[in-house]
Amino acid sequence: MTFTFSITLIAIASLLGVCVATASDSTGGWLSGSSTFYGQPTASGPPDNGGKCGFKNINLPPFNSLTSCGSKALWKEGKGCGSCYLMKCTSHPLCSGQPKLITITDECLYGGCADATYHFDMAGIAFGSLALPGKELDLHKAGKLAVLFKRVPCDYKGRNINFHVEEGSNPNYLALLTEYQNGEGDLANLEIKEAGSSTWTPLKQSWGKIWRLDSAHPLKGPISVKVTTLSGKSIVANNAIPADWKPNTKYDSKVNFQAAL
């Protein structure tokens, strides 16, 4: 899926906190899809505030509950985790027609995914954000909506890529969640380089956006990390994971991709 984007500023920051993705293109670029919602109308997502991508606290900035499960073409076996889309609906009298930024944070297994190529099963709050002001709960009664959407660059204003060292990691096992990735937002490959080494070692996708390495020797830090997107763009975070790293801890990479596709 390829689009030509010119970055513009859309006044949706109040809903999106520090995460603002904006785009326009000369042909419009909107595709047709469908949407439903899961959970309660005022809910932000599954009980763990994450989903099958592994993101944490999606009810808080920068996601602000504007998240969705994606059908197969959007989920991409977990490699589509973190992709950003503008979405709007004009198919119902209560639709505002205003685009909202939605991030893929989970896999869509229900809600119409089986019979639609592009289906978004959205958190209740995200679904309601498509409504006219004050009509959020009324729009939920529609159940299923035809929507227009387009892929846009993610732009996590003021944030670098973060690597969350997952619970259970130890000197011979490292599992990383990649967060706040600008640009394409998706992840095709994650590699690490140990202190004193010139070799990049690939990690394996464990699930969603969590990638792991089972090492035959204790890993030596600080550890550098290379992030590669599905289109082949790469960025290197030198010494991103310190020598004294700890499980269940987030580390700032000090780098990020440009906010463009």
Short mmCIF file of C-alpha atoms in Angstrom, two decimals:
data_model
loop_
_atom_site.label_atom_id
_atom_site.label_comp_id
_atom_site.label_asym_id
_atom_site.label_seq_id
_atom_site.Cartn_x
_atom_site.Cartn_y
_atom_site.Cartn_z
CA MET A 1 0.00 0.00 0.00
CA THR A 2 1.75 3.18 -1.16
CA PHE A 3 0.64 6.75 -0.72
CA THR A 4 2.18 10.11 -1.52
CA PHE A 5 1.74 12.33 1.49
CA SER A 6 2.28 16.00 2.21
CA ILE A 7 2.34 16.62 5.94
CA THR A 8 -0.18 19.16 7.21
CA LEU A 9 -1.49 20.12 10.61
CA ILE A 10 -4.99 19.01 11.63
CA ALA A 11 -6.56 20.25 14.81
CA ILE A 12 -6.97 16.94 16.58
CA ALA A 13 -4.26 17.34 19.19
CA SER A 14 -6.78 17.83 21.96
CA LEU A 15 -8.01 14.27 21.48
CA LEU A 16 -4.64 12.71 20.73
CA GLY A 17 -2.47 14.21 23.45
CA VAL A 18 1.13 14.26 22.29
CA CYS A 19 0.58 11.86 19.40
CA VAL A 20 -0.53 13.68 16.24
CA ALA A 21 -0.45 12.11 12.78
CA THR A 22 -1.63 14.23 9.88
CA ALA A 23 -1.59 13.78 6.14
CA SER A 24 -3.14 14.74 2.85
CA ASP A 25 -2.52 13.70 -0.73
CA SER A 26 -3.46 14.98 -4.16
CA THR A 27 -5.94 12.17 -4.92
CA GLY A 28 -7.64 11.94 -1.54
CA GLY A 29 -6.24 8.49 -0.89
CA TRP A 30 -9.20 7.28 1.15
CA LEU A 31 -10.06 3.57 1.11
CA SER A 32 -13.35 1.96 2.07
CA GLY A 33 -13.61 -0.25 5.14
CA SER A 34 -15.91 -1.14 7.99
CA SER A 35 -15.84 -0.73 11.73
CA THR A 36 -17.41 -2.15 14.87
CA PHE A 37 -16.52 -1.79 18.53
CA TYR A 38 -15.83 -4.22 21.35
CA GLY A 39 -16.34 -3.95 25.07
CA GLN A 40 -18.26 -1.11 26.67
CA PRO A 41 -18.91 2.13 24.74
CA THR A 42 -16.75 4.05 27.20
CA ALA A 43 -14.01 1.41 27.41
CA SER A 44 -10.45 1.91 26.25
CA GLY A 45 -9.61 -1.68 25.34
CA PRO A 46 -9.05 -5.13 26.83
CA PRO A 47 -8.66 -5.52 30.60
CA ASP A 48 -4.87 -5.30 30.45
CA ASN A 49 -5.07 -2.03 28.49
CA GLY A 50 -3.01 -3.64 25.79
CA GLY A 51 -3.84 -6.45 23.43
CA LYS A 52 -2.03 -8.83 21.10
CA CYS A 53 0.53 -6.18 20.13
CA GLY A 54 1.80 -5.97 23.71
CA PHE A 55 1.44 -2.22 24.17
CA LYS A 56 0.89 -0.99 27.73
CA ASN A 57 -1.65 1.50 29.06
CA ILE A 58 -3.37 2.32 25.78
CA ASN A 59 -5.90 4.41 27.72
CA LEU A 60 -3.13 6.94 28.46
CA PRO A 61 -1.21 9.33 26.15
CA PRO A 62 -0.10 8.99 23.45
CA PHE A 63 -2.80 6.44 22.48
CA ASN A 64 -5.64 7.97 24.50
CA SER A 65 -7.84 4.91 23.82
CA LEU A 66 -8.01 5.76 20.10
CA THR A 67 -7.04 2.22 19.18
CA SER A 68 -8.35 -0.69 17.14
CA CYS A 69 -7.99 -4.35 16.36
CA GLY A 70 -7.12 -4.85 12.70
CA SER A 71 -8.33 -7.45 10.21
CA LYS A 72 -5.78 -9.71 8.51
CA ALA A 73 -4.72 -7.11 5.92
CA LEU A 74 -4.12 -4.56 8.69
CA TRP A 75 -2.79 -6.87 11.39
CA LYS A 76 -0.17 -8.48 9.11
CA GLU A 77 0.52 -11.31 11.59
CA GLY A 78 1.46 -8.74 14.21
CA LYS A 79 3.88 -6.81 12.02
CA GLY A 80 1.20 -4.16 11.48
CA CYS A 81 1.19 -3.35 15.20
CA GLY A 82 1.66 0.37 15.73
CA SER A 83 0.50 1.42 12.26
CA CYS A 84 -1.47 4.67 12.23
CA TYR A 85 -4.60 5.42 10.19
CA LEU A 86 -6.87 8.39 9.75
CA MET A 87 -10.50 7.31 9.81
CA LYS A 88 -13.78 9.07 9.25
CA CYS A 89 -17.38 8.04 8.77
CA THR A 90 -20.08 9.77 6.73
CA SER A 91 -22.39 6.76 6.38
CA HIS A 92 -24.62 7.55 9.36
CA PRO A 93 -26.47 10.75 10.31
CA LEU A 94 -24.58 10.84 13.63
CA CYS A 95 -21.13 10.60 12.02
CA SER A 96 -19.12 13.80 12.31
CA GLY A 97 -17.19 13.24 9.08
CA GLN A 98 -14.06 14.49 10.87
CA PRO A 99 -10.95 12.29 10.62
CA LYS A 100 -9.57 10.73 13.79
CA LEU A 101 -6.20 9.09 14.27
CA ILE A 102 -6.48 5.37 15.09
CA THR A 103 -3.58 3.05 15.97
CA ILE A 104 -3.55 -0.72 15.44
CA THR A 105 -2.90 -2.33 18.82
CA ASP A 106 -4.60 -5.71 18.54
CA GLU A 107 -5.75 -8.47 16.19
CA CYS A 108 -9.34 -8.51 14.95
CA LEU A 109 -10.91 -11.96 15.31
CA TYR A 110 -14.57 -11.00 15.54
CA GLY A 111 -16.85 -8.09 14.69
CA GLY A 112 -16.96 -8.62 10.93
CA CYS A 113 -13.32 -9.43 10.24
CA ALA A 114 -14.14 -12.64 8.40
CA ASP A 115 -16.16 -10.94 5.67
CA ALA A 116 -14.17 -7.73 5.14
CA THR A 117 -10.65 -7.09 3.90
CA TYR A 118 -10.30 -3.87 5.87
CA HIS A 119 -12.16 -4.04 9.15
CA PHE A 120 -11.44 -2.11 12.33
CA ASP A 121 -12.87 -3.53 15.56
CA MET A 122 -12.35 -0.48 17.70
CA ALA A 123 -12.15 0.29 21.38
CA GLY A 124 -15.47 1.77 22.51
CA ILE A 125 -14.02 5.26 23.00
CA ALA A 126 -12.40 5.19 19.55
CA PHE A 127 -15.66 4.18 17.86
CA GLY A 128 -17.49 6.98 19.66
CA SER A 129 -14.88 9.53 18.53
CA LEU A 130 -16.33 9.26 15.00
CA ALA A 131 -19.62 10.77 16.18
CA LEU A 132 -20.95 14.28 16.29
CA PRO A 133 -20.15 15.95 19.62
CA GLY A 134 -22.45 14.63 22.33
CA LYS A 135 -23.70 11.76 20.14
CA GLU A 136 -21.00 9.22 20.96
CA LEU A 137 -23.24 6.79 22.83
CA ASP A 138 -26.00 7.13 20.24
CA LEU A 139 -23.62 6.23 17.42
CA HIS A 140 -22.76 2.98 19.21
CA LYS A 141 -26.32 1.82 18.58
CA ALA A 142 -25.47 1.58 14.86
CA GLY A 143 -23.29 -1.44 15.70
CA LYS A 144 -21.40 -1.47 12.42
CA LEU A 145 -20.34 1.43 10.23
CA ALA A 146 -18.92 1.90 6.76
CA VAL A 147 -15.80 4.05 7.13
CA LEU A 148 -13.15 5.71 5.02
CA PHE A 149 -9.51 5.38 6.07
CA LYS A 150 -5.97 6.03 4.94
CA ARG A 151 -2.54 5.05 6.19
CA VAL A 152 -0.68 8.02 7.66
CA PRO A 153 2.67 8.51 9.38
CA CYS A 154 2.78 8.16 13.14
CA ASP A 155 4.16 11.25 14.85
CA TYR A 156 4.78 10.91 18.58
CA LYS A 157 5.61 14.51 19.31
CA GLY A 158 8.52 14.89 21.71
CA ARG A 159 9.06 11.15 22.15
CA ASN A 160 11.86 8.84 21.09
CA ILE A 161 11.48 5.13 20.40
CA ASN A 162 11.30 3.30 23.71
CA PHE A 163 12.32 -0.30 24.34
CA HIS A 164 10.45 -2.02 27.15
CA VAL A 165 12.41 -4.98 28.51
CA GLU A 166 9.66 -7.49 29.17
CA GLU A 167 9.05 -9.38 32.39
CA GLY A 168 11.01 -12.65 32.46
CA SER A 169 14.03 -11.31 30.60
CA ASN A 170 17.38 -12.43 32.01
CA PRO A 171 21.03 -12.45 30.88
CA ASN A 172 20.33 -15.30 28.44
CA TYR A 173 16.85 -14.24 27.34
CA LEU A 174 15.90 -10.78 26.14
CA ALA A 175 12.38 -9.77 25.07
CA LEU A 176 11.77 -6.23 23.84
CA LEU A 177 8.61 -4.25 23.12
CA THR A 178 9.19 -1.34 20.73
CA GLU A 179 7.02 1.72 21.44
CA TYR A 180 6.43 5.23 20.03
CA GLN A 181 7.90 4.53 16.62
CA ASN A 182 7.45 7.45 14.23
CA GLY A 183 6.79 7.11 10.52
CA GLU A 184 5.44 3.77 9.40
CA GLY A 185 5.03 2.52 12.95
CA ASP A 186 5.32 -1.12 11.89
CA LEU A 187 8.19 -3.51 12.55
CA ALA A 188 9.72 -6.10 10.23
CA ASN A 189 12.94 -6.87 12.04
CA LEU A 190 14.72 -6.14 15.32
CA GLU A 191 18.44 -6.77 15.82
CA ILE A 192 20.84 -6.20 18.69
CA LYS A 193 24.59 -5.70 18.96
CA GLU A 194 26.38 -6.44 22.22
CA ALA A 195 29.11 -4.29 23.71
CA GLY A 196 32.45 -5.01 22.04
CA SER A 197 30.85 -6.84 19.11
CA SER A 198 30.52 -5.83 15.46
CA THR A 199 27.81 -8.40 14.74
CA TRP A 200 24.09 -7.69 14.57
CA THR A 201 22.03 -10.58 15.94
CA PRO A 202 18.40 -10.83 14.77
CA LEU A 203 15.60 -11.30 17.28
CA LYS A 204 12.54 -13.45 16.57
CA GLN A 205 9.01 -12.13 16.73
CA SER A 206 7.52 -13.59 19.90
CA TRP A 207 4.04 -12.10 19.48
CA GLY A 208 2.70 -8.75 18.33
CA LYS A 209 5.42 -6.15 18.71
CA ILE A 210 7.43 -8.14 21.25
CA TRP A 211 10.61 -9.67 19.85
CA ARG A 212 12.97 -12.00 21.70
CA LEU A 213 16.42 -13.55 21.70
CA ASP A 214 17.41 -16.82 23.36
CA SER A 215 21.17 -16.47 23.83
CA ALA A 216 23.67 -19.27 24.36
CA HIS A 217 25.75 -16.91 26.49
CA PRO A 218 24.99 -14.07 28.91
CA LEU A 219 24.39 -10.90 26.91
CA LYS A 220 26.93 -8.15 27.41
CA GLY A 221 25.70 -4.58 27.64
CA PRO A 222 25.29 -1.88 26.81
CA ILE A 223 23.25 -3.25 23.91
CA SER A 224 22.53 -1.37 20.68
CA VAL A 225 19.27 -2.01 18.83
CA LYS A 226 18.47 -1.75 15.11
CA VAL A 227 14.81 -1.28 14.14
CA THR A 228 13.70 -2.08 10.57
CA THR A 229 10.24 -1.33 9.16
CA LEU A 230 8.26 -3.37 6.66
CA SER A 231 9.43 -1.07 3.84
CA GLY A 232 13.08 -1.63 4.79
CA LYS A 233 13.85 1.62 6.60
CA SER A 234 16.24 1.17 9.52
CA ILE A 235 17.40 3.20 12.47
CA VAL A 236 20.09 2.35 15.04
CA ALA A 237 19.80 3.15 18.74
CA ASN A 238 23.34 2.94 20.06
CA ASN A 239 23.74 1.59 23.61
CA ALA A 240 19.98 1.79 24.10
CA ILE A 241 19.87 -1.01 26.70
CA PRO A 242 22.37 -0.30 29.52
CA ALA A 243 24.70 -2.91 30.97
CA ASP A 244 22.69 -2.99 34.20
CA TRP A 245 19.29 -3.33 32.51
CA LYS A 246 16.36 -4.75 34.46
CA PRO A 247 13.18 -6.61 33.42
CA ASN A 248 9.91 -4.70 33.25
CA THR A 249 11.79 -1.46 32.58
CA LYS A 250 11.51 1.05 29.74
CA TYR A 251 14.60 2.57 28.09
CA ASP A 252 14.70 5.67 25.90
CA SER A 253 16.52 5.03 22.60
CA LYS A 254 17.39 8.73 22.05
CA VAL A 255 16.41 8.29 18.36
CA ASN A 256 13.32 8.02 16.20
CA PHE A 257 12.32 7.85 12.55
CA GLN A 258 11.14 10.93 10.70
CA ALA A 259 7.39 11.40 10.88
CA ALA A 260 6.78 10.51 7.22
CA LEU A 261 5.98 7.49 5.07
#
